[in-house]
PDB file of C-alpha atoms and ligand atoms in Angstrom:
ATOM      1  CA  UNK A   1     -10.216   2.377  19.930  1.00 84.00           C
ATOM      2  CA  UNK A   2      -8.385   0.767  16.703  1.00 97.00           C
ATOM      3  CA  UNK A   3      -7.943   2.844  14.027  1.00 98.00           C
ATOM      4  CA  UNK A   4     -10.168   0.724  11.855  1.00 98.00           C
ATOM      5  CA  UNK A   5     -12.762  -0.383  14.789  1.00 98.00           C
ATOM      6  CA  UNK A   6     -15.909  -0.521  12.592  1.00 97.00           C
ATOM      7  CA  UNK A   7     -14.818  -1.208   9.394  1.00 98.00           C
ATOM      8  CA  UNK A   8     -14.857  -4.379   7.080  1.00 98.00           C
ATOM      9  CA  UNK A   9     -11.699  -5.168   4.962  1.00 99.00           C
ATOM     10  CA  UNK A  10     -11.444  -7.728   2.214  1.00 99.00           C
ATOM     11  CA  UNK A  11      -8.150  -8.725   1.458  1.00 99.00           C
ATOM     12  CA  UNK A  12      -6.479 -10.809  -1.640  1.00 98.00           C
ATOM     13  CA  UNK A  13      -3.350 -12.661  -0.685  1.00 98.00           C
ATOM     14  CA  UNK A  14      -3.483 -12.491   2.556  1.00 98.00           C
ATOM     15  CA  UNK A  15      -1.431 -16.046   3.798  1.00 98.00           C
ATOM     16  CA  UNK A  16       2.092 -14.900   3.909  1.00 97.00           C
ATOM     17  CA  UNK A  17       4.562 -12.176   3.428  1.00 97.00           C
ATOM     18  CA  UNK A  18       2.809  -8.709   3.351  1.00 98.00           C
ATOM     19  CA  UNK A  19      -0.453 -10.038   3.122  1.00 98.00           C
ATOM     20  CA  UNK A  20      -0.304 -11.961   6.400  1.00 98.00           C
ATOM     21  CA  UNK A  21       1.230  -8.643   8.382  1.00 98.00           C
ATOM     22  CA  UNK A  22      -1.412  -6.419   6.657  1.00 98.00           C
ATOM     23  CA  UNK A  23      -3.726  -8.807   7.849  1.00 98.00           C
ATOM     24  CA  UNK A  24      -2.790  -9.583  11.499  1.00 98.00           C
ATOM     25  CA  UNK A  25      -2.335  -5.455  11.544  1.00 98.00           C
ATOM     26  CA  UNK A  26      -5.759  -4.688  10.089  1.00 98.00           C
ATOM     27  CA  UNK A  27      -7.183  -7.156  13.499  1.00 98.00           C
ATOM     28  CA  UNK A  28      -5.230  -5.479  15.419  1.00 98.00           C
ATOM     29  CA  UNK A  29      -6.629  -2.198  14.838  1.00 98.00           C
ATOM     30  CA  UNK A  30     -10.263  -3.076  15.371  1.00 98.00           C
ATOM     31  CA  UNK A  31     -11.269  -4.278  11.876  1.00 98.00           C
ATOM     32  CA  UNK A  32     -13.436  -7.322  10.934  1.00 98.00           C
ATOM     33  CA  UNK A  33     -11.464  -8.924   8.303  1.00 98.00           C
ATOM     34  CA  UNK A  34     -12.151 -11.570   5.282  1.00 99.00           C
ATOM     35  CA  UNK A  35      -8.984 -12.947   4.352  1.00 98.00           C
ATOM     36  CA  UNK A  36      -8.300 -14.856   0.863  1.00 98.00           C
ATOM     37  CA  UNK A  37      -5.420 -16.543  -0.734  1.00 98.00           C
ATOM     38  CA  UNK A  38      -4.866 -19.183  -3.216  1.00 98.00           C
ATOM     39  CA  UNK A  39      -2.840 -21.080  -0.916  1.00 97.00           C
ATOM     40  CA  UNK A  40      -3.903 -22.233   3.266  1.00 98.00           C
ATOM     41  CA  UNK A  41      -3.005 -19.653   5.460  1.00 97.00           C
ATOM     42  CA  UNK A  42       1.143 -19.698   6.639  1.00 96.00           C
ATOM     43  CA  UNK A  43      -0.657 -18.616  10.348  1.00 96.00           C
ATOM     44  CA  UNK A  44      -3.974 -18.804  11.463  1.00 97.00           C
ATOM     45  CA  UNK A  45      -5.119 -14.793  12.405  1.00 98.00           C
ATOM     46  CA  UNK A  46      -7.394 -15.215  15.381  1.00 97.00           C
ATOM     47  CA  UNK A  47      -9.859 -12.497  14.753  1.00 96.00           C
ATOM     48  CA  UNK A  48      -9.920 -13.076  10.501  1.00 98.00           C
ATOM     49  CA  UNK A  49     -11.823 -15.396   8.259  1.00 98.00           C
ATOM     50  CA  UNK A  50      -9.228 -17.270   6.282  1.00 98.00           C
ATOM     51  CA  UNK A  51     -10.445 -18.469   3.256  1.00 98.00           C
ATOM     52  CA  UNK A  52      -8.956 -20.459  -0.165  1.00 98.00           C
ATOM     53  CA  UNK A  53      -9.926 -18.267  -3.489  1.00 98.00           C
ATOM     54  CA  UNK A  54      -8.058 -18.091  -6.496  1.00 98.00           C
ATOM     55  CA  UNK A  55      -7.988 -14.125  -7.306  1.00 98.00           C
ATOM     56  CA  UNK A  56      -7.508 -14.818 -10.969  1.00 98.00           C
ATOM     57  CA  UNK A  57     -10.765 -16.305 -11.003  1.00 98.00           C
ATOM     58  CA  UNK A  58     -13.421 -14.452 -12.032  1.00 98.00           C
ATOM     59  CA  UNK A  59     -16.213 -16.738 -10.299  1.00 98.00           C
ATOM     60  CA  UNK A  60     -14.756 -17.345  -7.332  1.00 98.00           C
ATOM     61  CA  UNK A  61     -13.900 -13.382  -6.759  1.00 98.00           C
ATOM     62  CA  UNK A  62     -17.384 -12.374  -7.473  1.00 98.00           C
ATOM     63  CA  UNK A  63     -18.577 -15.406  -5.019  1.00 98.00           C
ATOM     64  CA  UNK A  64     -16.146 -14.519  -2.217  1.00 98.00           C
ATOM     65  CA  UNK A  65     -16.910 -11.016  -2.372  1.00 98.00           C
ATOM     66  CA  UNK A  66     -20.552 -11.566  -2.908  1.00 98.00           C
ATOM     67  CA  UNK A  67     -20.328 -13.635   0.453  1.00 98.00           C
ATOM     68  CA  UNK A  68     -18.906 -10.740   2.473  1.00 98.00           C
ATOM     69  CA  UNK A  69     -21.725  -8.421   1.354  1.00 98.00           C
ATOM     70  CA  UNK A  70     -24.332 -11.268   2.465  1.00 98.00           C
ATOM     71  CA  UNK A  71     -22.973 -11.015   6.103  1.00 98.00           C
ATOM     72  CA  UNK A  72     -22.083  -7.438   7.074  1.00 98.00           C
ATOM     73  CA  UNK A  73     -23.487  -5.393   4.556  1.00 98.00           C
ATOM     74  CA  UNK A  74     -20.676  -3.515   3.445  1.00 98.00           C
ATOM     75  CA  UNK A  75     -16.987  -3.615   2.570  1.00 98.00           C
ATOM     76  CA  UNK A  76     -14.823  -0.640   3.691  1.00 99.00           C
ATOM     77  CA  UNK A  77     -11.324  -1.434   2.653  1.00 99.00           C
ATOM     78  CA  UNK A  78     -10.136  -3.454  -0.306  1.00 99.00           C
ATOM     79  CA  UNK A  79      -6.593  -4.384  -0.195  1.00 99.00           C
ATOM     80  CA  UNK A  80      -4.916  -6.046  -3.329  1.00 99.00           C
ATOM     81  CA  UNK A  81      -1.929  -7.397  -2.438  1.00 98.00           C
ATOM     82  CA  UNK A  82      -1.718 -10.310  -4.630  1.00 98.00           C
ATOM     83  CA  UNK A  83       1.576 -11.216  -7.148  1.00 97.00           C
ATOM     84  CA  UNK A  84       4.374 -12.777  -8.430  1.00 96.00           C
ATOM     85  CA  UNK A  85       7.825 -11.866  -9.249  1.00 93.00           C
ATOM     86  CA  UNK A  86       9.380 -12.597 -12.941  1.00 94.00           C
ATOM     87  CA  UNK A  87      13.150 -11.544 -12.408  1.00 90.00           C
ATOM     88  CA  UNK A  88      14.201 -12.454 -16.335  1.00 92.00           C
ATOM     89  CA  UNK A  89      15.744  -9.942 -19.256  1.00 94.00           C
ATOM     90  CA  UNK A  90      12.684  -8.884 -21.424  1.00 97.00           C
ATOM     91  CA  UNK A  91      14.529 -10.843 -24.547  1.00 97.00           C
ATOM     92  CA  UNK A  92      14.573 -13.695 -22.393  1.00 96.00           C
ATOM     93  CA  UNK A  93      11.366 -13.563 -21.342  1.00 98.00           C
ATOM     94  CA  UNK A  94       8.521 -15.988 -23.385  1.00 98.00           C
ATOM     95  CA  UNK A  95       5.005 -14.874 -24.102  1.00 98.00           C
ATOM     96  CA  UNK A  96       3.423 -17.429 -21.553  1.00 98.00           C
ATOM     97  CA  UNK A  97       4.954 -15.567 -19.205  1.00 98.00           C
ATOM     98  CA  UNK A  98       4.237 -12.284 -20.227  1.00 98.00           C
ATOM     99  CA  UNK A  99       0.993 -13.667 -20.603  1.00 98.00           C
ATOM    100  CA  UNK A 100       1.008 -15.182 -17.019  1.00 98.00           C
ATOM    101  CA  UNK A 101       2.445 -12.533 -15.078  1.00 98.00           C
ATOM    102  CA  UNK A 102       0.047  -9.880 -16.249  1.00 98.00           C
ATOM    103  CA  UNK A 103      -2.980 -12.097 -15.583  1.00 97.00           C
ATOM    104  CA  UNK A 104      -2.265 -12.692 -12.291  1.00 98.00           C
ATOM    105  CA  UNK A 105      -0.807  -9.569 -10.888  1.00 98.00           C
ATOM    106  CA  UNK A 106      -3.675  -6.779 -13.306  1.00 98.00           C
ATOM    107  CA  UNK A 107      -6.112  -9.065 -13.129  1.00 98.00           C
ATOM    108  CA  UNK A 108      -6.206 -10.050  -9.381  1.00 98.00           C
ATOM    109  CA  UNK A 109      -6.546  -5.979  -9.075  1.00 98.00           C
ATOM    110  CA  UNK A 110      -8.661  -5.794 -11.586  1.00 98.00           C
ATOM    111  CA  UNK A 111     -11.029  -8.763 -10.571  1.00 98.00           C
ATOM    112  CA  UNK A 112     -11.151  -7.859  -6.673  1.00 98.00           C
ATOM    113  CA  UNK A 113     -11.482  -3.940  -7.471  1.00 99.00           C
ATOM    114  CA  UNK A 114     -14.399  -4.569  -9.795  1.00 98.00           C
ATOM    115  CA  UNK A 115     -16.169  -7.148  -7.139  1.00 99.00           C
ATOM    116  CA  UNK A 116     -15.854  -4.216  -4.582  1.00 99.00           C
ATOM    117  CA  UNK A 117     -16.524  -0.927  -6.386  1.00 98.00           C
ATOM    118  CA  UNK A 118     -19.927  -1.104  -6.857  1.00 98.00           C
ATOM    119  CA  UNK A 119     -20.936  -1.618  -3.125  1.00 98.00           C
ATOM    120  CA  UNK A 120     -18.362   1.294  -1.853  1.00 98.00           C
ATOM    121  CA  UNK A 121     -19.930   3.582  -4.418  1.00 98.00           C
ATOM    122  CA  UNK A 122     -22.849   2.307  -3.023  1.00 98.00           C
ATOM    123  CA  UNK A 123     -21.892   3.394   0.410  1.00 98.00           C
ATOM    124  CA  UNK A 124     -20.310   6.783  -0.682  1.00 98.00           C
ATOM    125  CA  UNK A 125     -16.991   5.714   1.164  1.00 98.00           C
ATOM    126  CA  UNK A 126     -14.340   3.273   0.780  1.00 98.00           C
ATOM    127  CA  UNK A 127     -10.634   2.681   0.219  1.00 99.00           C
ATOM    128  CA  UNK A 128      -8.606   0.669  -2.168  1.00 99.00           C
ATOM    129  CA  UNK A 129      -5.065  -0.134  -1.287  1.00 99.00           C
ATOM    130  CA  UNK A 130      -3.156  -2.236  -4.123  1.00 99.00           C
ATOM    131  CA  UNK A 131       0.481  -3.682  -3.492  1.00 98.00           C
ATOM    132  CA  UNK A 132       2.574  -2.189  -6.396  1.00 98.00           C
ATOM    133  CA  UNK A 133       6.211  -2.122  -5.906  1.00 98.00           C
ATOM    134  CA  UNK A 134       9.424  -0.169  -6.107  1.00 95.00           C
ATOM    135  CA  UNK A 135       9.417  -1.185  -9.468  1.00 96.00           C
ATOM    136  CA  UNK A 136       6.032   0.749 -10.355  1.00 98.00           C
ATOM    137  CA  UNK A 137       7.259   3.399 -10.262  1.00 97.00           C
ATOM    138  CA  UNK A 138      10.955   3.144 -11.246  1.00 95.00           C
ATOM    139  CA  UNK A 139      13.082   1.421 -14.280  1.00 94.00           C
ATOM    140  CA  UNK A 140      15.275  -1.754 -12.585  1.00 89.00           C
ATOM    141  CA  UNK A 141      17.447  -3.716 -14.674  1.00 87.00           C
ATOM    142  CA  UNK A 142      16.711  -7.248 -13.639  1.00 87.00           C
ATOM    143  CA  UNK A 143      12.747  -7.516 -13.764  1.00 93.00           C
ATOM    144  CA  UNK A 144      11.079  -5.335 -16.805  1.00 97.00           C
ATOM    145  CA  UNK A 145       7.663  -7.232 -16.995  1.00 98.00           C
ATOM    146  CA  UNK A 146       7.323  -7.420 -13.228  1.00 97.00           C
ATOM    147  CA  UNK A 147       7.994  -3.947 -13.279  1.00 98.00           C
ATOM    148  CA  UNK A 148       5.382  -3.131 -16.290  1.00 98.00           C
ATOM    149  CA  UNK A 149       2.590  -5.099 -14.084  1.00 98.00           C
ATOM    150  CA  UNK A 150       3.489  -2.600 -11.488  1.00 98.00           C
ATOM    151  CA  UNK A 151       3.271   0.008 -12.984  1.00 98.00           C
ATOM    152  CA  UNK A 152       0.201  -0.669 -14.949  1.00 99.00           C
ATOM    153  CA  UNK A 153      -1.808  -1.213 -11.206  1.00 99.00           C
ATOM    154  CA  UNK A 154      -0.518   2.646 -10.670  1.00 99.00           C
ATOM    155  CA  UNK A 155      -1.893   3.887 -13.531  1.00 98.00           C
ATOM    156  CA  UNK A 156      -5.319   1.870 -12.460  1.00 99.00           C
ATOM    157  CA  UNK A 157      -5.271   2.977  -9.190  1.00 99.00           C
ATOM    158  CA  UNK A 158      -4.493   6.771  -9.861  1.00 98.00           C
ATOM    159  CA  UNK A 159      -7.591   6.236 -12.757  1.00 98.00           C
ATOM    160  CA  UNK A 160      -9.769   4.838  -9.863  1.00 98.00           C
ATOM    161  CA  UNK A 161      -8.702   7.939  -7.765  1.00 99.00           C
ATOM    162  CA  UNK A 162      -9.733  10.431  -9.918  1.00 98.00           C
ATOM    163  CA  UNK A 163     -13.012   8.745 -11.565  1.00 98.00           C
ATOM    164  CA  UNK A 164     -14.179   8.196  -7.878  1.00 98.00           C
ATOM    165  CA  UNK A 165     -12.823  10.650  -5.817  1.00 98.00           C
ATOM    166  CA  UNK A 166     -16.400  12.547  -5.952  1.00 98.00           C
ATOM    167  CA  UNK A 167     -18.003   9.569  -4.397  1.00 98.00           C
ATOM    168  CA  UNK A 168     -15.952   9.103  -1.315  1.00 98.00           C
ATOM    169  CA  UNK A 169     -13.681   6.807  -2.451  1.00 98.00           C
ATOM    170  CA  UNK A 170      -9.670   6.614  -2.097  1.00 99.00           C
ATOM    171  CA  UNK A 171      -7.029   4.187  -4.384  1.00 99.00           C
ATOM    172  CA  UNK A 172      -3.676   4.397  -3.453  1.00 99.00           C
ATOM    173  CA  UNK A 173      -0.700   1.731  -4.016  1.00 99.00           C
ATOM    174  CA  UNK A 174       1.875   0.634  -1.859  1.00 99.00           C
ATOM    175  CA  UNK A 175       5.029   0.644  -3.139  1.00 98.00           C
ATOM    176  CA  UNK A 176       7.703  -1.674  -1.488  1.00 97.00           C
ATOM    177  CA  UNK A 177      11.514  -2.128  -1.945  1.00 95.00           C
ATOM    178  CA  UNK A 178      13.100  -4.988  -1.187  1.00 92.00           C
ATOM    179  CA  UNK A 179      10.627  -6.846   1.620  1.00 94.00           C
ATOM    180  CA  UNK A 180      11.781 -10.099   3.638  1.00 93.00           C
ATOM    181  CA  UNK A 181       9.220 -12.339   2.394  1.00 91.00           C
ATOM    182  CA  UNK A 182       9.028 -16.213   0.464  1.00 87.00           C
ATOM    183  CA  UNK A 183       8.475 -13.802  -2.635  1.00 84.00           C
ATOM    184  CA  UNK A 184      12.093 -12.292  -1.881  1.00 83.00           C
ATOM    185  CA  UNK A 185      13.654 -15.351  -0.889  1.00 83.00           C
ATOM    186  CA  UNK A 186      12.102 -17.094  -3.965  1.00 73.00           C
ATOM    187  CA  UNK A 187      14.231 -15.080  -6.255  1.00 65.00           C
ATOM    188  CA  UNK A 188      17.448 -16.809  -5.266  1.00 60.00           C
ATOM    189  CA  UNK A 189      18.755 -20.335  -5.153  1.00 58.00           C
ATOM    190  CA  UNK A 190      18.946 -21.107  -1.283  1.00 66.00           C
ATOM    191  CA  UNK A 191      18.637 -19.597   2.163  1.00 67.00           C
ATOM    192  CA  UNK A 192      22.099 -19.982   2.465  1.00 69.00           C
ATOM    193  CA  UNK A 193      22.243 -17.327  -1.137  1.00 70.00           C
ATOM    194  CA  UNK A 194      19.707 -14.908   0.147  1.00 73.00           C
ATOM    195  CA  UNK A 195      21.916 -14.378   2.911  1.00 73.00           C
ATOM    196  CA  UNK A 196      25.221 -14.403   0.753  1.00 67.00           C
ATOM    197  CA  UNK A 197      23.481 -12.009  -1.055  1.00 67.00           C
ATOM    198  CA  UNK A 198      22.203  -9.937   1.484  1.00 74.00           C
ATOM    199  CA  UNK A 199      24.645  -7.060   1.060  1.00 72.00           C
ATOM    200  CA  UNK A 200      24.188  -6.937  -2.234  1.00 68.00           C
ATOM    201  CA  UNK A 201      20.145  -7.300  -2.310  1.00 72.00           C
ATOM    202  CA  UNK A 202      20.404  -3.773  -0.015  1.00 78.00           C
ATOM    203  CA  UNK A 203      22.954  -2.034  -2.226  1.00 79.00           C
ATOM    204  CA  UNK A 204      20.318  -0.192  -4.077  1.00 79.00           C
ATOM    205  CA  UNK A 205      18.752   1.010  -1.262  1.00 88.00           C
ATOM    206  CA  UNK A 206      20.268   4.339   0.667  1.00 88.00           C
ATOM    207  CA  UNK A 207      18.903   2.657   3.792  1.00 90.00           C
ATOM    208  CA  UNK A 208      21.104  -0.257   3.623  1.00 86.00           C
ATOM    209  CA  UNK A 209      19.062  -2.762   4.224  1.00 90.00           C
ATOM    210  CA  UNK A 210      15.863  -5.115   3.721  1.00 92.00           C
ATOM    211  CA  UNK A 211      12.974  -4.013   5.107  1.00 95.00           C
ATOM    212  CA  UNK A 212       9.996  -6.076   6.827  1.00 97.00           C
ATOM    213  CA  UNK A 213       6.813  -6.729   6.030  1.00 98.00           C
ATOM    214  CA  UNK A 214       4.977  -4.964   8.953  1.00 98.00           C
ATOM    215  CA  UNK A 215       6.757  -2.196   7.842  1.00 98.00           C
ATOM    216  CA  UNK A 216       4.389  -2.415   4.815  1.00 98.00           C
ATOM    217  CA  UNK A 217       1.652  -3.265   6.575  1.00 98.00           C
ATOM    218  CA  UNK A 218       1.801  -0.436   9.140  1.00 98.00           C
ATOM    219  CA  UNK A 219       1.867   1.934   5.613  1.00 98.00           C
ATOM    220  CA  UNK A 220      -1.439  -0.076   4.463  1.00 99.00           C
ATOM    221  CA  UNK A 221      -3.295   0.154   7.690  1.00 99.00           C
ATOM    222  CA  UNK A 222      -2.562   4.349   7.245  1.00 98.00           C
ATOM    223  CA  UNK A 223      -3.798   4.035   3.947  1.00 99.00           C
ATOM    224  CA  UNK A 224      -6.961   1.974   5.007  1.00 99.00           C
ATOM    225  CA  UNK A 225      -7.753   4.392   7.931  1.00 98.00           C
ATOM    226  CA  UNK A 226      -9.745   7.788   8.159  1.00 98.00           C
ATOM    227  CA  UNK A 227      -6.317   9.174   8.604  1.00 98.00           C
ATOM    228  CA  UNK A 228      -5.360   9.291   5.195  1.00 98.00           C
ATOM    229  CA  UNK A 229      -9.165  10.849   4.100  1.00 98.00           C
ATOM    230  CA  UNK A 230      -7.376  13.797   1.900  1.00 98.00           C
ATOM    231  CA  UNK A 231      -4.618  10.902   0.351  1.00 98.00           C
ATOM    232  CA  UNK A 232      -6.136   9.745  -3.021  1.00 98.00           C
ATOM    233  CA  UNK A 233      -4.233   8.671  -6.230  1.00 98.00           C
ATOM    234  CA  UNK A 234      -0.552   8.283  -3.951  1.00 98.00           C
ATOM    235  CA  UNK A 235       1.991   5.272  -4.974  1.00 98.00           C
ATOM    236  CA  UNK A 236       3.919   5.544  -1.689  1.00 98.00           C
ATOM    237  CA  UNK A 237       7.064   4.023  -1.437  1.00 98.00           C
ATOM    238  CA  UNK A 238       8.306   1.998   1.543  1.00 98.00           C
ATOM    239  CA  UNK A 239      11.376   1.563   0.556  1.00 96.00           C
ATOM    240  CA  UNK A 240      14.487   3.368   2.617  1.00 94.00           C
ATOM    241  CA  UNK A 241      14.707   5.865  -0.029  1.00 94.00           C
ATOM    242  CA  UNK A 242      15.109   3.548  -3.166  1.00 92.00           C
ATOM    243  CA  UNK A 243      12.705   5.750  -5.468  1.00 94.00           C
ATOM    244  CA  UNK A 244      13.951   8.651  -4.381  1.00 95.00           C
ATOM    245  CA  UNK A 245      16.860   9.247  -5.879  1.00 89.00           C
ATOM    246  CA  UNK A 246      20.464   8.419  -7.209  1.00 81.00           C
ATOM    247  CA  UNK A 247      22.872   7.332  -5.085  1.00 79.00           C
ATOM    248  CA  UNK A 248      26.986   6.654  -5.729  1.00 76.00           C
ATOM    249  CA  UNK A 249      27.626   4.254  -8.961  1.00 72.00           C
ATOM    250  CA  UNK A 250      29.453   1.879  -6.737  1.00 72.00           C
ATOM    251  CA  UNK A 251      26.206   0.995  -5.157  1.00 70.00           C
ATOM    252  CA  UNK A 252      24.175   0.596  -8.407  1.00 61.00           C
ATOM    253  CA  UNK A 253      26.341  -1.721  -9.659  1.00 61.00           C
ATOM    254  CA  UNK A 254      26.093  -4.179  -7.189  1.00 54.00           C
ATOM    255  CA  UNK A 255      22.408  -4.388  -8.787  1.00 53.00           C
ATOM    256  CA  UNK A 256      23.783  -6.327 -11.619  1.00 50.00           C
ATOM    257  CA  UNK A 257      25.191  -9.009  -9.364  1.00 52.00           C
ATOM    258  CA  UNK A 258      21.214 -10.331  -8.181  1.00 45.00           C
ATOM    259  CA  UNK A 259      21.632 -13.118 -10.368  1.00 41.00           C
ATOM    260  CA  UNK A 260      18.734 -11.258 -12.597  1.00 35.00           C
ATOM    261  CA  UNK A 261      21.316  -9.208 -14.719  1.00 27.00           C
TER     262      UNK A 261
HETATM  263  N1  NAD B   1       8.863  -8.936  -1.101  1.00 77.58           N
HETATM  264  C1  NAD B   1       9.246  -7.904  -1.808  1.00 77.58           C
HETATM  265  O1  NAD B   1      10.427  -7.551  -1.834  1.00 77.58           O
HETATM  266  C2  NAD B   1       8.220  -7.103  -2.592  1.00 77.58           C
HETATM  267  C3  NAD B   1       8.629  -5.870  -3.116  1.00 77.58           C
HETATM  268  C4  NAD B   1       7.725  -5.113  -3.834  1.00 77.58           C
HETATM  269  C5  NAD B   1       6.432  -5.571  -4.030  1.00 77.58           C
HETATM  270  N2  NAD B   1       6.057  -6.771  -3.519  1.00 77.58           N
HETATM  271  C6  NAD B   1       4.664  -7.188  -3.759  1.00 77.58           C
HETATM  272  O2  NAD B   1       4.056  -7.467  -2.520  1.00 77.58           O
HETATM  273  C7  NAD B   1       2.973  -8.383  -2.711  1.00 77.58           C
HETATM  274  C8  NAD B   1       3.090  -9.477  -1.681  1.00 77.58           C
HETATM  275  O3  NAD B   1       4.291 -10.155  -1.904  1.00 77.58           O
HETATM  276  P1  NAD B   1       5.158 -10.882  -0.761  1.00 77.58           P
HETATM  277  O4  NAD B   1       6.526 -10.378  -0.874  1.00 77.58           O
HETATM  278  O5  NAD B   1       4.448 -10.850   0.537  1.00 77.58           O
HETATM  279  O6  NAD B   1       5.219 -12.344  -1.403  1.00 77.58           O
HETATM  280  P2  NAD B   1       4.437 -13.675  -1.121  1.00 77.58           P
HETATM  281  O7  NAD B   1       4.747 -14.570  -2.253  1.00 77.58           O
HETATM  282  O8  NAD B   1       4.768 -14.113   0.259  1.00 77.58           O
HETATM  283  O9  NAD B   1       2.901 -13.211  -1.169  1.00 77.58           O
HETATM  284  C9  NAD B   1       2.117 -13.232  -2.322  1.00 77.58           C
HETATM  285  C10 NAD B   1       0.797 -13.864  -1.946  1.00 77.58           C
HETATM  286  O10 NAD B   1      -0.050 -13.900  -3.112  1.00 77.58           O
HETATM  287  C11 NAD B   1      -0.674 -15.170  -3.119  1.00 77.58           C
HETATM  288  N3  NAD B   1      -1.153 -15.529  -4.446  1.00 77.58           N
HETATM  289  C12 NAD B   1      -0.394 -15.846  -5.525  1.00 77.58           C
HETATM  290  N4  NAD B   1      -1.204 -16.167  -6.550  1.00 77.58           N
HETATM  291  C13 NAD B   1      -2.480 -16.047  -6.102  1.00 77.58           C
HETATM  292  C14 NAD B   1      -3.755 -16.223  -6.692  1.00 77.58           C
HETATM  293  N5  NAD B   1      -3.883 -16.614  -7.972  1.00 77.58           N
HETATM  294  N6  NAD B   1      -4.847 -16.013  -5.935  1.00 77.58           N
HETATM  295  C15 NAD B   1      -4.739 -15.648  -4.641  1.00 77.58           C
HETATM  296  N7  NAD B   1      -3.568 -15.452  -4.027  1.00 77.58           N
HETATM  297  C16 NAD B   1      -2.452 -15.653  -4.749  1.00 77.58           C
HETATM  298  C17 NAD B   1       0.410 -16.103  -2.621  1.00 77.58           C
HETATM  299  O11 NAD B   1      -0.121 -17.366  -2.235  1.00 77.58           O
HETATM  300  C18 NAD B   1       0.992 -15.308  -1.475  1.00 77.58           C
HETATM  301  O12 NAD B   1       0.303 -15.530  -0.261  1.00 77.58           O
HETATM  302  C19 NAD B   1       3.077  -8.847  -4.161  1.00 77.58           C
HETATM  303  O13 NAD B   1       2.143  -8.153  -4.948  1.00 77.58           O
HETATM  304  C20 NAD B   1       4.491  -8.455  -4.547  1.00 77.58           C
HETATM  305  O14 NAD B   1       4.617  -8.250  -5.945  1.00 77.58           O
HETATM  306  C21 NAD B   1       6.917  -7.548  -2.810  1.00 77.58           C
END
């Protein structure tokens, strides 16, 4: 039996990168899932309803997620994956998109979490799973107000933890390092740069290398399961060891060739 057989699981950005592997891992394992993304779908998931919602929007949230409830009842996992990447000095950076970046990657969280709450306190179970990042939980040179966004969905998840822990409910984050996804790739010029640039894009990372997105999604299923009942308020990293330490200066100072200073 799947290690979510039984359960329902909502998901925000769920068309590509993480999202898609989380999603195509959650089937896997036995769960009914309700997929959502802004964009169509990179793959069809046979097994998941795969649907167009804008997670910024308050309306269309509250309508998707009022949808699920209408047909099973219930919703047992929540995962917030959804988010963009601003890799720009903070002087450099304008207040539309300091504006834009926060209201897409808090609010999503914010937006899909509050749709959801309500009906897992009603249930006395559930668990939240939000995408955060290496940079939630770490300084990096090259992206400060990604890395704030991150870091603010800790501090709401670890808030969700604790306020709801008495009612059977779990938030934890997900906190990748550098992932092979379009969100990765995005960051440079050309496919022909990201893999120029490969050596240096795993310098900061003691496991010398990228990493892929089912090996996110394998950390998100754990986190979605019965497994993980006694983990609650946890930003775990999946990251080769980025967070965990320092490593030799040589490395770290390939960091400041990424093109994002
Ligand atoms: N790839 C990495 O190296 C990396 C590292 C750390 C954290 N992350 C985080 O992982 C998550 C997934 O990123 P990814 O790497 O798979 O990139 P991605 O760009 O492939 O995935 C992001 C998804 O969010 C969707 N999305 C964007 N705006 C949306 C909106 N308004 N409404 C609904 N969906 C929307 C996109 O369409 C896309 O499917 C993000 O939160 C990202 O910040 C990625």
């Amino acid at each position: 039996m799947g290690r979510l057989a039984g359960k329902v699981a909502v998901v925000f950005g769920g068309a590509r990168g993480i999202g898609l592997a989380t999603v195509k891992e959650f089937v896997a394992e036995g769960a009914t899932v309700f997929s959502s993304d802004i964009r169509e779908p990179a793959e069809a998931v046979e097994g998941a309803r795969q649907s167009l919602v804008d997670a910024t929007d308050e309306g269309q949230v509250d309508e998707f997620v009022r949808g699920v409830i209408a047909e099973t009842g219930r919703i047992d996992v929540l995962f917030n994956n959804v988010g963009i990447h601003l890799g720009k000095p903070l002087v450099d950076t304008t207040l539309v998109e300091f504006d834009n970046i926060f209201a897409l990657n808090v609010r999503a969280a914010f937006l899909g979490t509050r749709a959801v709450l309500p009906h897992m306190i009603a249930n006395k179970a559930g668990s939240i799973v939000t995408t955060s990042s290496n940079g939630g939980v770490m300084g990096r040179p090259g992206d400060p107000v990604y890395n704030a966004t991150k870091h603010a969905l800790v501090g709401m998840t670890k808030s969700i933890a604790v306020a709801h822990a008495h009612q059977g409910i779990r938030a934890n984050t997900v906190n990748p390092g550098a992932i092979d996804t379009d969100m990765l790739r995005g960051t440079l010029a050309s496919p022909e740069d990201f893999e120029a640039k490969r050596h240096q894009l795993t310098a900061s990372t003691p496991a010398a290398r990228v990493g892929e997105a089912w090996e996110v999604a394998k950390a998100v299923v754990f986190l979605a399961s019965d497994e993980s009942r006694f983990v609650n308020g946890v930003a775990l990293p999946i990251d080769g060891a980025k967070a965990a330490g320092a490593m030799p200066g040589n490395r770290y100072s390939l960091d400041f060739e990424l093109g994002v200073r």
